[in-house]
Short mmCIF file of C-alpha atoms in Angstrom, two decimals:
data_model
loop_
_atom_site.label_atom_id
_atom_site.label_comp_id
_atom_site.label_asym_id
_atom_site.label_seq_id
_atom_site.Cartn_x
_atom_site.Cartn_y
_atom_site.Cartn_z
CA UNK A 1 14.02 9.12 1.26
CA UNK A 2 14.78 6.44 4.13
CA UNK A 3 11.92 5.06 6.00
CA UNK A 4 13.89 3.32 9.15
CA UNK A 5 12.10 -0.02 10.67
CA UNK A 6 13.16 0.20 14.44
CA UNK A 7 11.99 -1.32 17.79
CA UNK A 8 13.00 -3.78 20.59
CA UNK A 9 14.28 -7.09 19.88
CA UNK A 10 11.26 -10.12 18.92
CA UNK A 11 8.98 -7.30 17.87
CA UNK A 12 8.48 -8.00 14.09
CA UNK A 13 10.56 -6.14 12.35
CA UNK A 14 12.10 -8.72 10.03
CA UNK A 15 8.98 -9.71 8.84
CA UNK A 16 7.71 -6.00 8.28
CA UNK A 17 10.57 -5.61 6.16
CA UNK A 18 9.92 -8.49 4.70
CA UNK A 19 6.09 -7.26 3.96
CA UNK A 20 7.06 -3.85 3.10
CA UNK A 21 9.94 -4.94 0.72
CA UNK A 22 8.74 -8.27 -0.69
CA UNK A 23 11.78 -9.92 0.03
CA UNK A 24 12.84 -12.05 3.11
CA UNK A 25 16.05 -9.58 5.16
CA UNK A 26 18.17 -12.79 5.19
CA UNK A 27 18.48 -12.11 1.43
CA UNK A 28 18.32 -8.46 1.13
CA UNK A 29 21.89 -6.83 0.95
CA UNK A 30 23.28 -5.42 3.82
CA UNK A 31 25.86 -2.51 5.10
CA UNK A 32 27.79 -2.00 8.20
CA UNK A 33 24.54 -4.44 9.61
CA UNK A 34 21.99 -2.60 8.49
CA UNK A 35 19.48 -4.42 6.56
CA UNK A 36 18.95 -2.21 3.10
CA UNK A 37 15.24 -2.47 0.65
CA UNK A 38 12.91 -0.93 -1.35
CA UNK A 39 9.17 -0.87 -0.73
CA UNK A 40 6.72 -0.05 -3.75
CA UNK A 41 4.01 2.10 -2.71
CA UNK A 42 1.02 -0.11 -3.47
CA UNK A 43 -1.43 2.66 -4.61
CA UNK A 44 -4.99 1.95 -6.07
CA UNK A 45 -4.90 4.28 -8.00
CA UNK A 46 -2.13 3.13 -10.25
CA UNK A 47 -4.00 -0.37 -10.39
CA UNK A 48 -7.41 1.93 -11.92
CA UNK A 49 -5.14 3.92 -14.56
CA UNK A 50 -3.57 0.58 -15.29
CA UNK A 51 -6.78 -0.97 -15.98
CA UNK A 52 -7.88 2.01 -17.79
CA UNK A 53 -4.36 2.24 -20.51
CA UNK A 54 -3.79 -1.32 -20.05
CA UNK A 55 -0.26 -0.24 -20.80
CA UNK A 56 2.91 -2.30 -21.29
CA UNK A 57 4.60 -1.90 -17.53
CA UNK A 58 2.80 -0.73 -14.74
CA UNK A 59 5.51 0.65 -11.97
CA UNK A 60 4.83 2.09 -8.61
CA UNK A 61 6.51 4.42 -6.29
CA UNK A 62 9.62 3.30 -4.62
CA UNK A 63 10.93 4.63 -1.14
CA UNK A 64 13.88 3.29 0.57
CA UNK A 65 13.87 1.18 3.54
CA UNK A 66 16.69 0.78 6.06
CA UNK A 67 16.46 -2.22 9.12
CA UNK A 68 19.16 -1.37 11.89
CA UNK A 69 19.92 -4.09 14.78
CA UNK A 70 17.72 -3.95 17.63
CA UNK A 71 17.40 -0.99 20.16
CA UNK A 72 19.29 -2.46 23.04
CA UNK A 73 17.58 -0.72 26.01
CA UNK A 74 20.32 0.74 28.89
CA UNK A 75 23.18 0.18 26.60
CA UNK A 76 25.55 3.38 25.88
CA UNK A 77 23.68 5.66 24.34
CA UNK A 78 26.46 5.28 20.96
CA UNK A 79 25.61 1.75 20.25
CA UNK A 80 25.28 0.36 17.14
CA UNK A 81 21.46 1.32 16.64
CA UNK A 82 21.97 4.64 16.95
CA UNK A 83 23.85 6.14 13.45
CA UNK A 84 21.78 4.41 11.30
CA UNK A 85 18.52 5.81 12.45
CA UNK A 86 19.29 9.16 12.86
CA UNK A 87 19.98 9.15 9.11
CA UNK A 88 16.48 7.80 8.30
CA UNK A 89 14.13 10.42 7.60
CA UNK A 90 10.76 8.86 9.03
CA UNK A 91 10.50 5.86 11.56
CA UNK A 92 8.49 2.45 11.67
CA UNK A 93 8.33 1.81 15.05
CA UNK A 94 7.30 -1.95 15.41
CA UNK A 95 5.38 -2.71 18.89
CA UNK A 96 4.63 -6.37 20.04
CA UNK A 97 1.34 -6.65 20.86
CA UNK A 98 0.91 -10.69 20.44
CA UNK A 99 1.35 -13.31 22.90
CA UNK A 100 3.64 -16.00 22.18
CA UNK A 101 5.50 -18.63 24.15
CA UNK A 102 8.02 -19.61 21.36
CA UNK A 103 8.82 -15.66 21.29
CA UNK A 104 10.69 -14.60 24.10
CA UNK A 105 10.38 -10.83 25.35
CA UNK A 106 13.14 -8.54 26.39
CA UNK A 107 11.03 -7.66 29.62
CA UNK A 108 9.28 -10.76 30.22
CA UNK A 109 5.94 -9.75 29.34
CA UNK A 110 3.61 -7.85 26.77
CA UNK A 111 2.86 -4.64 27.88
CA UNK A 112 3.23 -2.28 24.62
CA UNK A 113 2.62 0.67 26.52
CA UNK A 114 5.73 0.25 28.43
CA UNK A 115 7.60 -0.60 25.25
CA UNK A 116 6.52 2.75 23.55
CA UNK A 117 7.75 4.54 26.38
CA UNK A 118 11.26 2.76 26.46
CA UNK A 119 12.03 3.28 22.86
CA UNK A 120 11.00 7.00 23.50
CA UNK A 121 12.73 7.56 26.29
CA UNK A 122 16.45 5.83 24.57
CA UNK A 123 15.61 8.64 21.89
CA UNK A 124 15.42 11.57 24.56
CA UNK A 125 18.25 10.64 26.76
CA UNK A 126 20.38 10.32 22.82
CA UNK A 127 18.75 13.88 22.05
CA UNK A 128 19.87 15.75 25.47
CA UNK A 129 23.28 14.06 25.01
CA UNK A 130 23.06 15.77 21.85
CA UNK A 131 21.84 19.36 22.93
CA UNK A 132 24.28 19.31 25.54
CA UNK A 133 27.26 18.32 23.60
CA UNK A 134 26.04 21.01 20.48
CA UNK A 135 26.01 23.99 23.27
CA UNK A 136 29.11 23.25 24.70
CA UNK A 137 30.83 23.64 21.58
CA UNK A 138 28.53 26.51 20.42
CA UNK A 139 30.09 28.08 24.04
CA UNK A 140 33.27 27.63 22.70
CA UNK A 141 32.81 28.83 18.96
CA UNK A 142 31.17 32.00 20.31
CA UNK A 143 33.89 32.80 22.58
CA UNK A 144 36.72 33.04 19.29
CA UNK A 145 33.43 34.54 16.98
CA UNK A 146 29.98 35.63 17.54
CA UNK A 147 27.30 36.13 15.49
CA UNK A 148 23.47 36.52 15.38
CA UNK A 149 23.39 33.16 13.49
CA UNK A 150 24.92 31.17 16.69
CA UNK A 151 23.06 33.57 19.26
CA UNK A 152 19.85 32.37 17.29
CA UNK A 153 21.08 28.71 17.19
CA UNK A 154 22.19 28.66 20.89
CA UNK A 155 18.06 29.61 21.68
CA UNK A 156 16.85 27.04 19.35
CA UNK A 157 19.14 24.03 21.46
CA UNK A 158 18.44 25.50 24.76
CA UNK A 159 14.30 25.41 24.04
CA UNK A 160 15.02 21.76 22.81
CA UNK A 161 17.19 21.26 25.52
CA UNK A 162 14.24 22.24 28.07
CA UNK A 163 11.40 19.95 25.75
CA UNK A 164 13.58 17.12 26.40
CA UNK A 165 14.54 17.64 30.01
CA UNK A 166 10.54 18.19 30.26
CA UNK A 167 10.58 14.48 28.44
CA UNK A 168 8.70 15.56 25.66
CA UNK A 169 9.57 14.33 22.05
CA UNK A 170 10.78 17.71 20.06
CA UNK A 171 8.39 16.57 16.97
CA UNK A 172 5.51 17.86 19.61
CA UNK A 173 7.37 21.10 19.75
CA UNK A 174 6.43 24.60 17.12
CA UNK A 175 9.68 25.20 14.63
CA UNK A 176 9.48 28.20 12.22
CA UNK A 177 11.63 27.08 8.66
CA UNK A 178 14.76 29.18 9.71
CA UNK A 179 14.58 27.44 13.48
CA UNK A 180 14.34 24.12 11.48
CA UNK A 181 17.07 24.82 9.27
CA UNK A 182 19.57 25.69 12.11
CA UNK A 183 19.08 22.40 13.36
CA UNK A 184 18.63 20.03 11.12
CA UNK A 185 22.32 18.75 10.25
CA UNK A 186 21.94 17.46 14.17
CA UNK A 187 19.25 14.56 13.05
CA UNK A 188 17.58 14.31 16.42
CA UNK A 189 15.95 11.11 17.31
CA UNK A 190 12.68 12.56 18.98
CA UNK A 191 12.23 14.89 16.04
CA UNK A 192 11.48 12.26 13.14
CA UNK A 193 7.90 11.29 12.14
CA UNK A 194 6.72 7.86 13.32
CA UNK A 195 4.37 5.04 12.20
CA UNK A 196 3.62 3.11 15.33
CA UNK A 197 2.49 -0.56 14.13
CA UNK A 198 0.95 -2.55 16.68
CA UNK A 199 2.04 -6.19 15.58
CA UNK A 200 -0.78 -8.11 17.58
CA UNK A 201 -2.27 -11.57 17.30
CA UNK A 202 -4.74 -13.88 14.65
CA UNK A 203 -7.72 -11.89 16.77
CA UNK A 204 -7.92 -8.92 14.91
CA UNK A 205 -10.83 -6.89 15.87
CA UNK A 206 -10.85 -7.54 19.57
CA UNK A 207 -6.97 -6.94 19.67
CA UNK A 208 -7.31 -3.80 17.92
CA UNK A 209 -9.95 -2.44 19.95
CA UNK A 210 -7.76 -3.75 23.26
CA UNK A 211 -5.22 -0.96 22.27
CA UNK A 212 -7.60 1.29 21.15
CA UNK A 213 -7.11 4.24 23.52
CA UNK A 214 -3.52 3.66 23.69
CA UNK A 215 -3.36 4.23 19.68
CA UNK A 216 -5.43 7.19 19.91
CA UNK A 217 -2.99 8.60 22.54
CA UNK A 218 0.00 8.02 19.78
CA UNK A 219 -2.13 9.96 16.92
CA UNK A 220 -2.96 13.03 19.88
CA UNK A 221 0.99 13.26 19.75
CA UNK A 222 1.27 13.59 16.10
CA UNK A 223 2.04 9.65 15.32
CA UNK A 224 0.35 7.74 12.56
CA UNK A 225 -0.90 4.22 13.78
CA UNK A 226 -1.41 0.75 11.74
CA UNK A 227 -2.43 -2.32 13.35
CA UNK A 228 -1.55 -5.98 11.38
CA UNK A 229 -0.59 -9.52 12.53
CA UNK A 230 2.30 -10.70 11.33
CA UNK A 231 1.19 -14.10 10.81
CA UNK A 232 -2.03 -13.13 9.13
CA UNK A 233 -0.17 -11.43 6.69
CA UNK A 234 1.66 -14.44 6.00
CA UNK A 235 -1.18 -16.45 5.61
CA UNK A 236 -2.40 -13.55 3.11
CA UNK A 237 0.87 -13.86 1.41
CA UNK A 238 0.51 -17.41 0.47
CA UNK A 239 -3.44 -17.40 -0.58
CA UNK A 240 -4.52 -17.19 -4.35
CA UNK A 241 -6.34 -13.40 -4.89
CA UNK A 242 -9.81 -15.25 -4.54
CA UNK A 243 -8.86 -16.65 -1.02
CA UNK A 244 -7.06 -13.39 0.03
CA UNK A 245 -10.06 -11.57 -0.53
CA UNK A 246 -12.60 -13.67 1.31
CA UNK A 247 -10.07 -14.21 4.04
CA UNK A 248 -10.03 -9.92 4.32
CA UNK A 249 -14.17 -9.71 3.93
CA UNK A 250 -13.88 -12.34 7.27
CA UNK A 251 -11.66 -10.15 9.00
CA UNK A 252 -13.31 -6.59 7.85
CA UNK A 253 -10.30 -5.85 6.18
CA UNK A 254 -10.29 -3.59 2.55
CA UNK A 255 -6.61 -4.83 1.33
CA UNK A 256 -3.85 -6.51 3.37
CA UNK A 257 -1.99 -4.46 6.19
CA UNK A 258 1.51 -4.34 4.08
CA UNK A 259 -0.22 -1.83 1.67
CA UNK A 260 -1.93 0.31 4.37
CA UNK A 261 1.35 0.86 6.00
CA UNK A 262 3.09 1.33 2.48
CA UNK A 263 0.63 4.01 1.80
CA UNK A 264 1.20 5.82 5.80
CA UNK A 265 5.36 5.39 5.18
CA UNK A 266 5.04 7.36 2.23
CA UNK A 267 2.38 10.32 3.77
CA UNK A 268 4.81 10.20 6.75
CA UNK A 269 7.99 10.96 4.37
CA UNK A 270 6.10 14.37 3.57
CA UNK A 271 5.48 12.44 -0.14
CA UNK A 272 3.12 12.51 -2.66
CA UNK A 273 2.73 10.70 -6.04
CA UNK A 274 2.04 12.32 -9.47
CA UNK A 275 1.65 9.78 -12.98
CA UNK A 276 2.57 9.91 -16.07
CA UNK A 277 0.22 7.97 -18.20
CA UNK A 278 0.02 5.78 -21.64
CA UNK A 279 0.00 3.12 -23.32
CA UNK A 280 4.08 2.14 -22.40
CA UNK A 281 4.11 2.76 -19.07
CA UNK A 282 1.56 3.85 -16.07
CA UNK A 283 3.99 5.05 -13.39
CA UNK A 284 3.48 6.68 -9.84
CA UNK A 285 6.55 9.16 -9.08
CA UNK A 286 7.52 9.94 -5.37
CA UNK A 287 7.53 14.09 -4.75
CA UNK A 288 8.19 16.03 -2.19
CA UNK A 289 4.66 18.32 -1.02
CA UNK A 290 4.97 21.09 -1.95
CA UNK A 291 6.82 20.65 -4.94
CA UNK A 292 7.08 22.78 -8.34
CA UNK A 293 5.80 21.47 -11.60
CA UNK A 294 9.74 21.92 -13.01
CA UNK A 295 10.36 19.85 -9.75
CA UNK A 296 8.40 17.02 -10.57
CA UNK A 297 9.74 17.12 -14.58
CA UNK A 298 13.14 16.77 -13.01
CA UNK A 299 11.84 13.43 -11.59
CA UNK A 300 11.37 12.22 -14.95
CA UNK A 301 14.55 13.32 -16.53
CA UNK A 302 16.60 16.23 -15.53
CA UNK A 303 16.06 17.26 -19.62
CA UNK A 304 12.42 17.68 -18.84
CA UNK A 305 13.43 20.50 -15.99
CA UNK A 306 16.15 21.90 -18.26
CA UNK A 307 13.76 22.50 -20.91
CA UNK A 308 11.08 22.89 -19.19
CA UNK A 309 7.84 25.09 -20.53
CA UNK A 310 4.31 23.91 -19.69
CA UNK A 311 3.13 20.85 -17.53
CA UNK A 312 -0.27 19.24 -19.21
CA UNK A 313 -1.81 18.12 -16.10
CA UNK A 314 -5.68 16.89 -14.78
CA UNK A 315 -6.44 15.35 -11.77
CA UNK A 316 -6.95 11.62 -11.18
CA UNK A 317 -10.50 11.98 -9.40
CA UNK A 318 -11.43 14.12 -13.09
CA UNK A 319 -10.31 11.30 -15.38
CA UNK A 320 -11.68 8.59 -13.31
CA UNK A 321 -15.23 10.78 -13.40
CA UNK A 322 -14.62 11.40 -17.40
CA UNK A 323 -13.69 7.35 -18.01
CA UNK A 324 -10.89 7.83 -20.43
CA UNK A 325 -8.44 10.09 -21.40
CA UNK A 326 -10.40 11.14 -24.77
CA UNK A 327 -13.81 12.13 -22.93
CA UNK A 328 -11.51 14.08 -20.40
CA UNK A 329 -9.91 16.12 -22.94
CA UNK A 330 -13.45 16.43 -24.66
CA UNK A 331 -14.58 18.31 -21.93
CA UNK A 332 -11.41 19.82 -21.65
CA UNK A 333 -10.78 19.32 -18.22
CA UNK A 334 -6.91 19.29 -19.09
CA UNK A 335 -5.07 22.17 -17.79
CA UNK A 336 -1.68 23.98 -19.17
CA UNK A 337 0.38 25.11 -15.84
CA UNK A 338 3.72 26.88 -15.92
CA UNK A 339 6.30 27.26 -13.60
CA UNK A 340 5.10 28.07 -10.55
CA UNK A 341 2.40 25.47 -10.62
CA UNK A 342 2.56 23.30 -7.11
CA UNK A 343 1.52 20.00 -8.27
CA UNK A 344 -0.99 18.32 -6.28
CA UNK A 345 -1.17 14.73 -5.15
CA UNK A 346 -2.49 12.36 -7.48
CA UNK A 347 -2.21 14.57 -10.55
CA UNK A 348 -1.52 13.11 -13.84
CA UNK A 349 1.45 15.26 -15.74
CA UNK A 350 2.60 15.11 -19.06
CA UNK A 351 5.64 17.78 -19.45
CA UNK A 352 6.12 19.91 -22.71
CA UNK A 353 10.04 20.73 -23.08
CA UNK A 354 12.41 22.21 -25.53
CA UNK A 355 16.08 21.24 -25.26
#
């Protein structure tokens, strides 16, 4: 799953790679100039199961993270930015919210509100160009061979067609799973989960309360929202864990920014973590919602779905309540599921298999 970091030019998005990632995008390797990572999901609840097996290697889940050039307002709509972020599956739109005079601005001034609507309006002019281009061709194809599938295709473009004209994102518009599935392959901008993440300056609490209403307008449309400063988290970065924690209690923050929007990437890639747990290894493993116990085996090993019979499974709120895994299974609060059991976020799995 690719998370895509996008925005205008001098907004951040280096360094929220850089956050997200843990490595500075001047060394990270790079593709047809995109910028390529991987960002560990920094979950507390792999840093309580770790304390509690103390095992050999603690690993976290992984998503991938993708860091296109800038969006180039006006430009043709097939520039360079365009490709790479249609194949991301969720977006980290980065919005400058900080004043700086060493940082110029593509518009000359900070006005984030303005900047949200740019970026969202290069996505909807890309999207009609789409629909337009799709239904021409549909014309065509339908003229040689017709079926029900295109006649049901053709309605799904034109009511996306009309959203957009309307200029209305298409994530804000109602698709049943065969509507989605018709038009998926076309990777529409406008259609893609966001992250909005205000990058604003060292005053935390009175910047975030500045943009208050404009966030809350973002989350009515179905965004998720994280505010951070950049340069705090630097500062965070390079402060022993004593420091970093009285430096958050000052600023009312729980745990630095880079793991809030770690955790929001991940719930905005539709994913979900299970564990496997002992005394080896304490590892979180990226799922799909949704997802079949066999499913999630198959994320261990593809042997584990192959010969797959029971999943061993309890939740992580019961064996944090218990306090180990011997006074959980005391009480027997360990449960055998087969098949068709839809494994739950934050379950911990261990997989019985025959090969």
């Amino acid at each position: 799953m690719i998370l895509g970091i996008i925005g205008l030019p001098q907004t951040g998005k280096k360094t929220i790679f850089e956050l997200l990632s843990g490595m500075p995008a001047s060394k990270a390797p790079s593709r047809d100039s995109i910028i390529q990572g991987m960002a560990a999901v920094r979950d507390r609840r792999i840093d309580r199961l770790s304390a509690m097996y103390k095992p050999k290697r603690t690993k976290y889940a992984e998503f991938e993270l993708a860091l296109p050039p800038a969006i180039q307002p006006d430009n043709a709509r097939s520039a360079a930015w365009l490709d790479p972020i249609r194949r991301s599956e969720a977006l980290v739109h980065v919005i400058r919210a900080f004043e700086s005079e060493n940082v110029f601005h593509i518009m000359d001034h900070i006005d984030p509100a303005r900047d949200i609507e740019t970026v969202e309006l290069e996505f909807l002019f890309a999207d009609l160009a789409l629909c337009e281009t799709r239904l021409e061709r549909l014309k065509k194809e339908m003229r040689v061979k017709n079926s029900a599938q295109k006649e049901q295709e053709k309605a799904v473009i034109e009511r996306c067609l009309q959203q957009l004209q309307d200029e209305k994102p298409l994530r804000s518009l109602e698709f049943d799973g065969e509507e989605f599935k018709l038009i998926r392959s076309l990777q529409f901008l406008s259609l893609k989960p966001v992250i909005s993440v205000f990058n604003i300056g060292e005053d935390f609490q009175n910047e975030q309360a500045k943009y208050a209403e404009l966030a809350e307008s973002l989350r009515q449309r179905g965004d998720q929202v994280v505010f951070l400063s950049a340069a705090i988290e630097q500062e965070l970065l390079e402060l022993e864990e004593e420091e970093r924690r009285s430096f958050m209690a000052d600023l009312g923050l729980e745990e630095p920014a880079a793991h809030r929007l770690s955790m929001s990437a991940y719930s905005c890639l539709g994913l979900m973590s299970f564990f496997t747990c002992g005394p080896d290894e304490v590892r979180a493993w990226p799922l799909k919602l949704g997802s079949s116990a066999p499913e999630a085996a198959g994320k261990i090993h593809s042997d584990l779905q192959r010969g797959f019979i029971r999943a061993e499974t309890i939740s992580y709120e019961q064996l944090m309540q218990a306090g180990s895994e011997r006074a959980a299974k005391e009480a027997k609060l360990y449960r055998l599921n087969g098949k068709d059991y839809i494994v739950q976020d934050g379950d911990i799995i261990e997989i019985r298999f025959n090969v």
